[in-house]
Short mmCIF file of C-alpha atoms in Angstrom, two decimals:
data_model
loop_
_atom_site.label_atom_id
_atom_site.label_comp_id
_atom_site.label_asym_id
_atom_site.label_seq_id
_atom_site.Cartn_x
_atom_site.Cartn_y
_atom_site.Cartn_z
CA UNK A 1 99.22 69.83 49.41
CA UNK A 2 99.12 67.26 52.13
CA UNK A 3 96.14 65.10 51.45
CA UNK A 4 94.72 62.48 53.82
CA UNK A 5 94.66 59.25 51.80
CA UNK A 6 93.40 55.74 52.57
CA UNK A 7 93.88 52.50 50.84
CA UNK A 8 90.81 50.80 49.36
CA UNK A 9 91.17 48.13 51.97
CA UNK A 10 91.04 50.73 54.71
CA UNK A 11 87.86 52.24 53.20
CA UNK A 12 86.14 48.95 52.56
CA UNK A 13 87.08 47.79 56.08
CA UNK A 14 85.54 50.97 57.43
CA UNK A 15 82.28 50.42 55.41
CA UNK A 16 82.23 46.79 56.51
CA UNK A 17 82.62 47.75 60.17
CA UNK A 18 79.77 50.31 59.87
CA UNK A 19 77.49 47.83 58.12
CA UNK A 20 78.36 44.98 60.40
CA UNK A 21 77.87 47.18 63.43
CA UNK A 22 74.47 48.30 62.13
CA UNK A 23 73.03 45.10 60.51
CA UNK A 24 74.97 41.95 61.20
CA UNK A 25 73.50 41.31 64.61
CA UNK A 26 69.91 41.39 63.30
CA UNK A 27 67.94 39.42 60.79
CA UNK A 28 65.01 40.97 58.84
CA UNK A 29 61.91 39.59 57.12
CA UNK A 30 62.02 41.02 53.59
CA UNK A 31 59.68 40.59 50.63
CA UNK A 32 61.16 40.55 47.18
CA UNK A 33 60.73 39.11 43.74
CA UNK A 34 63.09 36.36 42.69
CA UNK A 35 64.49 37.51 39.41
CA UNK A 36 67.21 34.99 38.75
CA UNK A 37 68.55 31.81 40.34
CA UNK A 38 71.96 30.10 40.03
CA UNK A 39 72.93 26.94 41.84
CA UNK A 40 76.60 26.31 42.34
CA UNK A 41 78.16 23.71 44.62
CA UNK A 42 74.84 23.25 46.39
CA UNK A 43 74.62 26.94 47.14
CA UNK A 44 71.75 28.97 45.76
CA UNK A 45 72.65 32.38 44.35
CA UNK A 46 69.69 34.60 43.89
CA UNK A 47 69.02 37.95 42.26
CA UNK A 48 66.29 39.79 44.13
CA UNK A 49 64.40 42.87 43.09
CA UNK A 50 61.55 45.08 44.13
CA UNK A 51 59.37 47.30 42.01
CA UNK A 52 56.63 49.86 42.32
CA UNK A 53 54.22 50.19 39.46
CA UNK A 54 56.59 48.36 37.11
CA UNK A 55 59.68 50.33 37.97
CA UNK A 56 62.59 48.74 39.73
CA UNK A 57 63.08 50.36 43.06
CA UNK A 58 65.74 48.03 44.51
CA UNK A 59 67.94 45.14 43.46
CA UNK A 60 70.35 43.00 45.42
CA UNK A 61 72.19 39.68 45.36
CA UNK A 62 71.35 37.02 47.91
CA UNK A 63 72.64 33.56 48.79
CA UNK A 64 71.34 30.44 50.48
CA UNK A 65 74.20 28.45 51.75
CA UNK A 66 74.22 24.73 51.11
CA UNK A 67 73.55 23.75 54.73
CA UNK A 68 70.58 26.13 54.80
CA UNK A 69 69.32 24.73 51.47
CA UNK A 70 69.31 21.25 52.94
CA UNK A 71 67.47 22.45 56.03
CA UNK A 72 64.83 24.28 53.96
CA UNK A 73 64.39 21.30 51.67
CA UNK A 74 63.75 19.14 54.71
CA UNK A 75 61.19 21.62 56.05
CA UNK A 76 59.38 22.50 52.84
CA UNK A 77 59.92 19.40 50.74
CA UNK A 78 59.06 19.76 47.06
CA UNK A 79 57.61 23.19 47.76
CA UNK A 80 61.10 24.61 48.15
CA UNK A 81 61.97 24.06 44.54
CA UNK A 82 58.66 25.47 43.36
CA UNK A 83 58.87 28.48 45.59
CA UNK A 84 62.27 29.34 44.25
CA UNK A 85 61.01 29.89 40.75
CA UNK A 86 61.92 33.18 39.09
CA UNK A 87 58.92 35.47 39.05
CA UNK A 88 57.69 34.41 42.48
CA UNK A 89 57.39 36.94 45.23
CA UNK A 90 58.83 35.53 48.39
CA UNK A 91 59.19 36.41 52.04
CA UNK A 92 62.76 35.81 53.16
CA UNK A 93 64.44 36.09 56.52
CA UNK A 94 67.72 37.76 55.66
CA UNK A 95 70.74 39.34 57.20
CA UNK A 96 72.86 41.94 55.46
CA UNK A 97 76.49 41.06 54.94
CA UNK A 98 79.32 42.90 53.42
CA UNK A 99 82.28 41.17 51.91
CA UNK A 100 85.42 42.99 51.11
CA UNK A 101 85.61 41.47 47.68
CA UNK A 102 82.03 40.47 46.76
CA UNK A 103 80.42 43.51 48.23
CA UNK A 104 77.01 43.91 49.76
CA UNK A 105 74.63 40.92 49.73
CA UNK A 106 71.90 39.22 51.68
CA UNK A 107 72.20 35.88 53.37
CA UNK A 108 68.91 33.98 53.41
CA UNK A 109 68.17 32.06 56.57
CA UNK A 110 64.53 31.12 56.02
CA UNK A 111 61.55 31.65 53.78
CA UNK A 112 57.84 31.71 54.56
CA UNK A 113 55.75 29.93 51.92
CA UNK A 114 52.51 31.32 53.35
CA UNK A 115 53.32 34.72 51.94
CA UNK A 116 53.84 33.30 48.49
CA UNK A 117 50.57 31.37 48.73
CA UNK A 118 48.84 34.60 49.58
CA UNK A 119 50.55 36.19 46.68
CA UNK A 120 49.42 33.31 44.48
CA UNK A 121 45.83 33.67 45.68
CA UNK A 122 45.96 37.39 45.08
CA UNK A 123 47.33 36.90 41.62
CA UNK A 124 44.73 34.23 40.99
CA UNK A 125 41.95 36.62 41.91
CA UNK A 126 43.44 39.27 39.67
CA UNK A 127 43.62 36.79 36.79
CA UNK A 128 39.98 35.74 37.31
CA UNK A 129 38.93 39.37 37.48
CA UNK A 130 40.78 40.15 34.27
CA UNK A 131 39.32 37.17 32.45
CA UNK A 132 35.84 38.23 33.54
CA UNK A 133 36.44 41.80 32.45
CA UNK A 134 37.63 40.61 29.07
CA UNK A 135 34.55 38.43 28.68
CA UNK A 136 36.61 35.23 28.53
CA UNK A 137 35.70 33.67 31.86
CA UNK A 138 32.44 31.95 30.78
CA UNK A 139 33.24 31.23 27.13
CA UNK A 140 34.14 27.55 27.58
CA UNK A 141 31.03 26.76 29.59
CA UNK A 142 28.93 28.07 26.70
CA UNK A 143 30.36 25.36 24.47
CA UNK A 144 28.29 22.21 24.30
CA UNK A 145 30.14 19.08 25.23
CA UNK A 146 28.96 16.35 22.81
CA UNK A 147 26.87 13.57 24.33
CA UNK A 148 29.50 11.10 23.23
CA UNK A 149 33.07 12.30 23.50
CA UNK A 150 35.05 9.74 21.51
CA UNK A 151 37.86 11.74 19.93
CA UNK A 152 40.04 13.29 22.57
CA UNK A 153 43.17 15.45 22.42
CA UNK A 154 45.24 14.75 25.50
CA UNK A 155 47.67 17.38 26.85
CA UNK A 156 49.98 16.34 29.64
CA UNK A 157 53.35 15.02 30.61
CA UNK A 158 53.71 11.36 29.47
CA UNK A 159 56.20 10.62 32.24
CA UNK A 160 53.74 11.27 35.03
CA UNK A 161 51.64 8.67 36.78
CA UNK A 162 48.48 10.80 36.22
CA UNK A 163 49.02 10.62 32.48
CA UNK A 164 49.47 6.84 32.58
CA UNK A 165 46.45 6.44 34.86
CA UNK A 166 44.32 8.35 32.39
CA UNK A 167 45.38 6.19 29.41
CA UNK A 168 44.98 2.97 31.37
CA UNK A 169 41.51 3.94 32.56
CA UNK A 170 40.48 4.93 29.04
CA UNK A 171 41.62 1.66 27.46
CA UNK A 172 40.79 -0.95 30.09
CA UNK A 173 37.47 0.06 31.64
CA UNK A 174 34.43 -2.21 31.21
CA UNK A 175 32.08 0.37 29.81
CA UNK A 176 33.63 1.92 26.71
CA UNK A 177 37.16 1.74 25.35
CA UNK A 178 36.85 2.72 21.72
CA UNK A 179 38.32 6.21 22.13
CA UNK A 180 40.58 7.98 19.69
CA UNK A 181 43.23 9.76 21.71
CA UNK A 182 45.55 12.31 20.13
CA UNK A 183 48.40 12.91 22.57
CA UNK A 184 50.40 16.13 22.86
CA UNK A 185 53.31 15.84 25.24
CA UNK A 186 54.26 18.86 27.28
CA UNK A 187 56.01 19.67 30.50
CA UNK A 188 53.70 20.85 33.21
CA UNK A 189 56.21 22.49 35.52
CA UNK A 190 59.29 24.58 35.30
CA UNK A 191 60.23 27.55 33.17
CA UNK A 192 58.97 26.16 29.92
CA UNK A 193 55.66 24.88 31.23
CA UNK A 194 53.63 27.97 30.28
CA UNK A 195 54.93 28.29 26.73
CA UNK A 196 54.69 24.55 26.07
CA UNK A 197 51.18 24.28 27.44
CA UNK A 198 50.13 27.30 25.37
CA UNK A 199 51.62 25.76 22.23
CA UNK A 200 49.92 22.44 23.04
CA UNK A 201 46.54 24.13 23.51
CA UNK A 202 46.84 25.95 20.19
CA UNK A 203 47.75 22.73 18.43
CA UNK A 204 45.01 20.74 20.14
CA UNK A 205 42.37 23.17 18.96
CA UNK A 206 43.25 22.44 15.33
CA UNK A 207 42.32 18.73 15.56
CA UNK A 208 39.00 17.29 14.47
CA UNK A 209 38.11 16.12 17.97
CA UNK A 210 35.24 16.23 20.46
CA UNK A 211 37.17 17.62 23.41
CA UNK A 212 40.58 18.51 24.84
CA UNK A 213 41.74 16.97 28.09
CA UNK A 214 44.33 18.81 30.15
CA UNK A 215 45.83 16.73 32.95
CA UNK A 216 48.48 16.80 35.56
CA UNK A 217 48.88 14.19 38.22
CA UNK A 218 48.64 16.36 41.26
CA UNK A 219 51.34 18.40 42.93
CA UNK A 220 51.89 21.09 45.49
CA UNK A 221 50.24 24.47 45.44
CA UNK A 222 53.28 25.86 43.77
CA UNK A 223 53.35 23.03 41.27
CA UNK A 224 49.84 23.84 40.19
CA UNK A 225 50.38 27.56 40.06
CA UNK A 226 51.18 27.29 36.37
CA UNK A 227 47.49 26.61 35.75
CA UNK A 228 46.66 30.00 37.20
CA UNK A 229 48.66 31.65 34.48
CA UNK A 230 46.73 34.30 32.63
CA UNK A 231 48.15 33.34 29.25
CA UNK A 232 47.17 29.70 29.60
CA UNK A 233 43.75 30.49 31.04
CA UNK A 234 42.84 33.06 28.39
CA UNK A 235 43.90 30.58 25.71
CA UNK A 236 41.70 27.89 27.28
CA UNK A 237 38.77 30.31 27.37
CA UNK A 238 39.15 31.06 23.68
CA UNK A 239 39.33 27.44 22.50
CA UNK A 240 36.97 26.19 19.85
CA UNK A 241 36.78 22.74 21.46
CA UNK A 242 35.51 22.18 24.99
CA UNK A 243 38.26 21.50 27.50
CA UNK A 244 38.12 19.14 30.46
CA UNK A 245 40.65 19.53 33.26
CA UNK A 246 42.01 16.80 35.48
CA UNK A 247 44.72 18.63 37.30
CA UNK A 248 44.84 16.38 40.28
CA UNK A 249 44.02 18.17 43.49
CA UNK A 250 41.04 18.17 45.74
CA UNK A 251 40.98 21.38 47.68
CA UNK A 252 41.87 24.48 45.75
CA UNK A 253 40.82 25.06 42.24
CA UNK A 254 43.17 26.60 39.75
CA UNK A 255 41.94 29.20 37.27
CA UNK A 256 42.21 26.68 34.44
CA UNK A 257 39.55 24.60 36.24
CA UNK A 258 37.32 27.63 36.54
CA UNK A 259 37.42 28.61 32.86
CA UNK A 260 37.29 25.02 31.53
CA UNK A 261 34.11 23.50 30.14
CA UNK A 262 34.25 20.74 32.72
CA UNK A 263 36.46 20.14 35.73
CA UNK A 264 37.33 16.73 37.11
CA UNK A 265 39.50 16.14 40.15
CA UNK A 266 42.04 13.69 38.73
CA UNK A 267 43.10 12.33 35.33
CA UNK A 268 41.39 9.04 36.28
CA UNK A 269 38.24 10.96 37.07
CA UNK A 270 38.35 12.57 33.59
CA UNK A 271 38.60 9.13 31.97
CA UNK A 272 35.73 7.87 34.10
CA UNK A 273 33.68 10.98 33.28
CA UNK A 274 34.18 10.31 29.55
CA UNK A 275 33.37 6.60 29.44
CA UNK A 276 30.50 6.90 31.91
CA UNK A 277 29.07 9.60 29.66
CA UNK A 278 29.21 7.20 26.70
CA UNK A 279 27.86 4.41 28.89
CA UNK A 280 25.02 6.58 30.12
CA UNK A 281 24.14 7.57 26.62
CA UNK A 282 24.24 3.94 25.53
CA UNK A 283 22.18 2.93 28.57
CA UNK A 284 19.68 5.69 27.82
CA UNK A 285 19.45 4.46 24.25
CA UNK A 286 19.07 0.89 25.46
CA UNK A 287 16.43 1.95 27.97
CA UNK A 288 14.61 3.88 25.27
CA UNK A 289 14.84 0.94 22.92
CA UNK A 290 13.66 -1.43 25.64
CA UNK A 291 10.74 0.82 26.39
CA UNK A 292 9.86 1.06 22.72
CA UNK A 293 10.10 -2.71 22.41
CA UNK A 294 8.04 -3.29 25.52
CA UNK A 295 5.48 -0.77 24.39
CA UNK A 296 5.39 -2.24 20.89
CA UNK A 297 5.05 -5.79 22.19
CA UNK A 298 2.29 -4.86 24.57
CA UNK A 299 0.53 -2.94 21.83
CA UNK A 300 0.92 -5.91 19.54
CA UNK A 301 -0.46 -8.18 22.22
CA UNK A 302 -3.40 -5.87 22.77
CA UNK A 303 -4.05 -5.60 19.08
CA UNK A 304 -3.79 -9.37 18.66
CA UNK A 305 -6.21 -9.95 21.48
CA UNK A 306 -8.56 -7.36 20.12
CA UNK A 307 -8.31 -8.90 16.70
CA UNK A 308 -8.96 -12.40 18.04
CA UNK A 309 -11.97 -11.18 19.98
CA UNK A 310 -13.33 -9.29 17.04
CA UNK A 311 -12.68 -12.26 14.81
CA UNK A 312 -14.54 -14.58 17.14
CA UNK A 313 -17.38 -12.18 17.49
CA UNK A 314 -17.57 -11.68 13.75
CA UNK A 315 -17.48 -15.41 13.00
CA UNK A 316 -20.24 -16.00 15.47
CA UNK A 317 -22.20 -13.01 14.29
CA UNK A 318 -21.87 -13.91 10.64
CA UNK A 319 -22.77 -17.54 11.36
CA UNK A 320 -25.97 -16.29 12.94
CA UNK A 321 -26.65 -13.95 10.08
CA UNK A 322 -26.00 -16.71 7.55
CA UNK A 323 -28.31 -19.08 9.40
CA UNK A 324 -30.96 -16.39 9.57
CA UNK A 325 -30.61 -15.61 5.91
CA UNK A 326 -30.71 -19.30 4.99
CA UNK A 327 -33.88 -19.84 6.98
CA UNK A 328 -35.39 -16.74 5.51
CA UNK A 329 -34.38 -17.86 2.05
CA UNK A 330 -35.87 -21.30 2.53
CA UNK A 331 -39.09 -19.77 3.80
CA UNK A 332 -39.20 -17.48 0.83
CA UNK A 333 -38.39 -20.31 -1.54
CA UNK A 334 -41.18 -22.35 -0.05
CA UNK A 335 -43.56 -19.44 -0.36
CA UNK A 336 -42.49 -18.91 -3.94
CA UNK A 337 -43.07 -22.55 -4.71
CA UNK A 338 -46.47 -22.41 -3.10
CA UNK A 339 -47.35 -19.19 -4.77
CA UNK A 340 -46.09 -20.41 -8.14
CA UNK A 341 -48.08 -23.61 -7.85
CA UNK A 342 -51.16 -21.64 -6.88
CA UNK A 343 -50.64 -19.17 -9.64
CA UNK A 344 -50.11 -21.92 -12.15
CA UNK A 345 -53.21 -23.73 -11.02
CA UNK A 346 -55.17 -20.51 -11.15
CA UNK A 347 -53.85 -19.67 -14.55
CA UNK A 348 -54.61 -23.15 -15.78
CA UNK A 349 -58.12 -22.94 -14.41
CA UNK A 350 -58.55 -19.53 -15.97
CA UNK A 351 -57.27 -20.84 -19.25
CA UNK A 352 -59.59 -23.80 -19.16
CA UNK A 353 -62.44 -21.53 -18.28
CA UNK A 354 -61.52 -19.17 -21.06
CA UNK A 355 -61.20 -22.08 -23.45
CA UNK A 356 -64.58 -23.45 -22.42
CA UNK A 357 -66.15 -20.05 -22.62
CA UNK A 358 -64.59 -19.43 -26.01
CA UNK A 359 -65.73 -22.83 -27.27
CA UNK A 360 -69.26 -22.35 -26.04
CA UNK A 361 -69.36 -18.86 -27.43
CA UNK A 362 -68.06 -20.04 -30.76
CA UNK A 363 -70.53 -22.87 -30.85
CA UNK A 364 -73.31 -20.52 -29.92
CA UNK A 365 -72.20 -18.00 -32.42
CA UNK A 366 -72.02 -20.63 -35.09
CA UNK A 367 -75.46 -21.85 -34.11
CA UNK A 368 -76.81 -18.33 -34.22
CA UNK A 369 -75.16 -17.80 -37.54
CA UNK A 370 -76.43 -21.09 -38.87
CA UNK A 371 -79.83 -21.11 -37.37
CA UNK A 372 -80.79 -17.47 -37.31
CA UNK A 373 -78.54 -15.10 -39.15
CA UNK A 374 -78.00 -17.14 -42.26
CA UNK A 375 -81.60 -18.02 -42.90
CA UNK A 376 -82.57 -14.43 -42.02
CA UNK A 377 -80.02 -13.10 -44.41
CA UNK A 378 -81.28 -15.38 -47.11
CA UNK A 379 -84.81 -14.24 -46.44
CA UNK A 380 -83.75 -10.67 -46.47
CA UNK A 381 -81.92 -11.21 -49.73
CA UNK A 382 -84.94 -12.89 -51.10
CA UNK A 383 -87.27 -10.16 -50.00
CA UNK A 384 -84.94 -7.48 -51.24
CA UNK A 385 -84.40 -9.23 -54.52
CA UNK A 386 -88.10 -9.65 -54.88
CA UNK A 387 -88.58 -6.02 -54.01
CA UNK A 388 -85.94 -5.01 -56.48
CA UNK A 389 -87.57 -7.13 -59.14
CA UNK A 390 -90.97 -5.77 -58.28
CA UNK A 391 -89.71 -2.19 -58.35
CA UNK A 392 -87.89 -2.81 -61.57
CA UNK A 393 -90.98 -4.39 -62.97
CA UNK A 394 -93.06 -1.39 -61.96
CA UNK A 395 -90.43 0.88 -63.39
CA UNK A 396 -90.44 -1.11 -66.56
CA UNK A 397 -94.26 -0.87 -66.75
CA UNK A 398 -94.00 2.87 -66.19
CA UNK A 399 -91.36 3.04 -68.87
CA UNK A 400 -93.52 1.21 -71.32
CA UNK A 401 -96.52 3.38 -70.50
CA UNK A 402 -94.41 6.46 -70.93
CA UNK A 403 -93.08 5.28 -74.24
CA UNK A 404 -96.58 4.39 -75.22
CA UNK A 405 -97.74 7.78 -74.20
CA UNK A 406 -94.88 9.53 -75.91
CA UNK A 407 -95.23 7.64 -79.11
CA UNK A 408 -96.25 10.43 -81.71
CA UNK A 409 -97.56 7.87 -84.09
CA UNK A 410 -100.52 7.40 -81.85
CA UNK A 411 -101.21 11.15 -81.85
CA UNK A 412 -101.07 11.08 -85.61
CA UNK A 413 -103.70 8.36 -85.57
CA UNK A 414 -106.13 10.55 -83.74
CA UNK A 415 -105.62 13.41 -86.22
CA UNK A 416 -102.66 15.41 -84.93
CA UNK A 417 -99.93 16.42 -87.33
CA UNK A 418 -96.28 17.13 -86.93
CA UNK A 419 -94.61 19.97 -88.88
CA UNK A 420 -90.91 20.37 -89.65
CA UNK A 421 -88.62 22.49 -91.84
CA UNK A 422 -85.49 20.85 -93.18
CA UNK A 423 -86.26 17.86 -90.87
CA UNK A 424 -86.23 20.12 -87.85
CA UNK A 425 -89.26 20.08 -85.68
CA UNK A 426 -91.02 23.39 -85.95
CA UNK A 427 -90.81 23.88 -82.25
CA UNK A 428 -86.98 23.81 -82.54
CA UNK A 429 -86.59 25.64 -85.83
CA UNK A 430 -85.06 29.11 -85.74
CA UNK A 431 -84.25 29.97 -89.41
CA UNK A 432 -86.17 31.93 -92.08
CA UNK A 433 -89.67 30.74 -92.87
CA UNK A 434 -90.74 32.47 -96.13
CA UNK A 435 -90.00 30.36 -99.19
CA UNK A 436 -89.07 27.31 -97.03
CA UNK A 437 -90.62 23.95 -97.52
CA UNK A 438 -92.83 22.86 -94.61
CA UNK A 439 -93.23 19.13 -94.09
CA UNK A 440 -96.48 18.12 -92.42
CA UNK A 441 -96.70 14.51 -91.15
CA UNK A 442 -100.10 12.93 -90.87
CA UNK A 443 -101.23 9.43 -90.03
CA UNK A 444 -101.63 8.61 -93.73
CA UNK A 445 -98.97 10.66 -95.53
CA UNK A 446 -96.57 13.55 -95.58
CA UNK A 447 -97.62 16.93 -96.99
CA UNK A 448 -94.92 19.17 -98.52
CA UNK A 449 -95.99 22.89 -98.78
CA UNK A 450 -94.15 26.17 -99.38
CA UNK A 451 -94.47 28.94 -96.84
CA UNK A 452 -95.67 32.16 -98.35
CA UNK A 453 -96.92 33.99 -95.39
CA UNK A 454 -96.69 33.76 -91.65
CA UNK A 455 -98.91 35.51 -89.18
CA UNK A 456 -98.19 35.85 -85.53
CA UNK B 1 -81.30 -8.93 -79.01
CA UNK B 2 -77.64 -9.02 -77.90
CA UNK B 3 -76.90 -11.79 -75.39
CA UNK B 4 -74.37 -9.88 -73.41
CA UNK B 5 -76.44 -6.85 -72.63
CA UNK B 6 -76.90 -6.47 -68.89
CA UNK B 7 -80.04 -5.37 -67.19
CA UNK B 8 -78.44 -2.07 -66.17
CA UNK B 9 -77.31 -1.35 -69.73
CA UNK B 10 -80.71 -2.15 -71.08
CA UNK B 11 -82.29 0.08 -68.48
CA UNK B 12 -79.85 2.88 -69.28
CA UNK B 13 -80.70 2.65 -73.01
CA UNK B 14 -84.39 2.76 -72.16
CA UNK B 15 -83.95 5.87 -70.03
CA UNK B 16 -82.00 7.58 -72.87
CA UNK B 17 -84.80 6.81 -75.29
CA UNK B 18 -87.44 8.15 -72.88
CA UNK B 19 -85.45 11.32 -72.42
CA UNK B 20 -85.05 11.82 -76.14
CA UNK B 21 -88.77 11.22 -76.68
CA UNK B 22 -89.67 13.69 -73.95
CA UNK B 23 -87.40 16.29 -75.50
CA UNK B 24 -88.66 15.52 -78.99
CA UNK B 25 -85.18 14.85 -80.14
CA UNK B 26 -86.10 11.81 -82.15
CA UNK B 27 -86.33 12.41 -85.89
CA UNK B 28 -89.48 11.41 -87.48
CA UNK B 29 -87.71 8.91 -89.68
CA UNK B 30 -86.15 7.20 -86.73
CA UNK B 31 -89.24 7.40 -84.57
CA UNK B 32 -90.74 4.00 -85.43
CA UNK B 33 -87.34 2.33 -85.02
CA UNK B 34 -86.76 3.99 -81.70
CA UNK B 35 -90.13 2.93 -80.29
CA UNK B 36 -89.62 -0.59 -81.55
CA UNK B 37 -86.20 -0.61 -79.84
CA UNK B 38 -87.76 0.61 -76.61
CA UNK B 39 -90.31 -2.17 -76.70
CA UNK B 40 -87.57 -4.67 -77.26
CA UNK B 41 -85.59 -3.37 -74.35
CA UNK B 42 -88.65 -3.48 -72.10
CA UNK B 43 -89.31 -7.03 -73.09
CA UNK B 44 -85.72 -7.95 -72.51
CA UNK B 45 -85.70 -6.44 -69.02
CA UNK B 46 -89.05 -8.07 -68.18
CA UNK B 47 -87.59 -11.40 -69.16
CA UNK B 48 -84.46 -10.82 -67.14
CA UNK B 49 -86.47 -9.96 -64.09
CA UNK B 50 -88.66 -13.04 -64.60
CA UNK B 51 -85.61 -15.30 -64.92
CA UNK B 52 -83.88 -13.80 -61.86
CA UNK B 53 -87.00 -14.27 -59.78
CA UNK B 54 -87.24 -17.89 -60.78
CA UNK B 55 -83.54 -18.52 -60.07
CA UNK B 56 -83.81 -16.99 -56.64
CA UNK B 57 -86.84 -19.08 -55.84
CA UNK B 58 -84.89 -22.13 -56.92
CA UNK B 59 -81.91 -21.26 -54.71
CA UNK B 60 -84.11 -20.59 -51.72
CA UNK B 61 -85.94 -23.82 -52.14
CA UNK B 62 -82.67 -25.71 -52.31
CA UNK B 63 -81.46 -24.32 -48.91
#
């Protein structure tokens, strides 16, 4: 079988001629993600890719020749290096070339940073949106920054001027220098920046400090893009300690600024913010103290004056009262003396009078006794005695007459007799009569007779 | 007559005698004695009265 055969060279030459005929005359603006970068002999070898919804849809090698690198570096400056970071989406001006040995590739003639900035902004917005959705965006601002921030954890790159500025400002200012600064060194750009900053943040949050300071001494938009990183920003949002940024740019904020507790423009500004805060607090304290002192002194002065016035008034008032009382007392004393003298005189007079009266009365009484009562009494005694004697005498006469009268012997003399039985008067006798002896007394003799018969 | 007999005692004895006489309580044998005693007592009292009167007069005249 007679087959038509070609050498590889013939085929590749044919492909090359087709490609060159179709593409080599034109250049195209192409967007792609930089996946990998190798620099060799001043030439930049890139691996570009494109994806839709996470799936690779195209991949191709590209090169920036050394001369072009130099031209781009001149045009873009530092940006060039930052733009050519793996992960960035870039807008390249490319032409398609085919090499017999190296195959199909793109030659990069130019790149437009504006596209990447737009991409950055877009990504930034997406990051902010995500942080908000996850409830992380406002967390830091809810933390209370202490009135005095004295213990600080500093995250930054020690080799940068911003870092040095911060330390200098903190230790040489005229307001407050007694800070405790725990430093954590980290790179702030390049491949490792994100992971190192994340590690630094995690470490910083474990210290017993008042706040974390994250600084970077300025840089291009691309330089600062690391601070838009979702991982870093979500970590900042979740910190226990409040974080202050001093990332060093004036126009555009990075997401780290937005989620931080406080955002200052430069590292120097952060230092100033911290010592001014202490100074303000101290000044407030001083002002308060001054006001208290002033108030206290004026109150003291008022009280002293009041006291002096009152004292004067009281002295005067009491002097008056004392004088009044003394006068009153003297008057009363005088009156008492007068009254006492009067009373004494009166009493004396009364006594004398009483004495006189008593004497006179006694004398009179004695005279009455002597002159009237005694003689009268004697007379009365005399009269009574005489009466008594007279009565007694009469009584005695009566007695004698009675005895005279009662004397039975007299009756016997005139012829009466007295009879008795057993010496009992007949009038009193109550015994038997017959046979008894009856004694009959006469004036001359006694007759004894025996009773033989009685007749009633 | 006893020296120490007071007027009141003498009078009391006299009154007893009078009472006895009135009641006829005096025995015949004692009658004469009793009367004599009464007379004595009367005399005694009369004398006492006389003496008292004189003494009083004397005292009065002295004052």
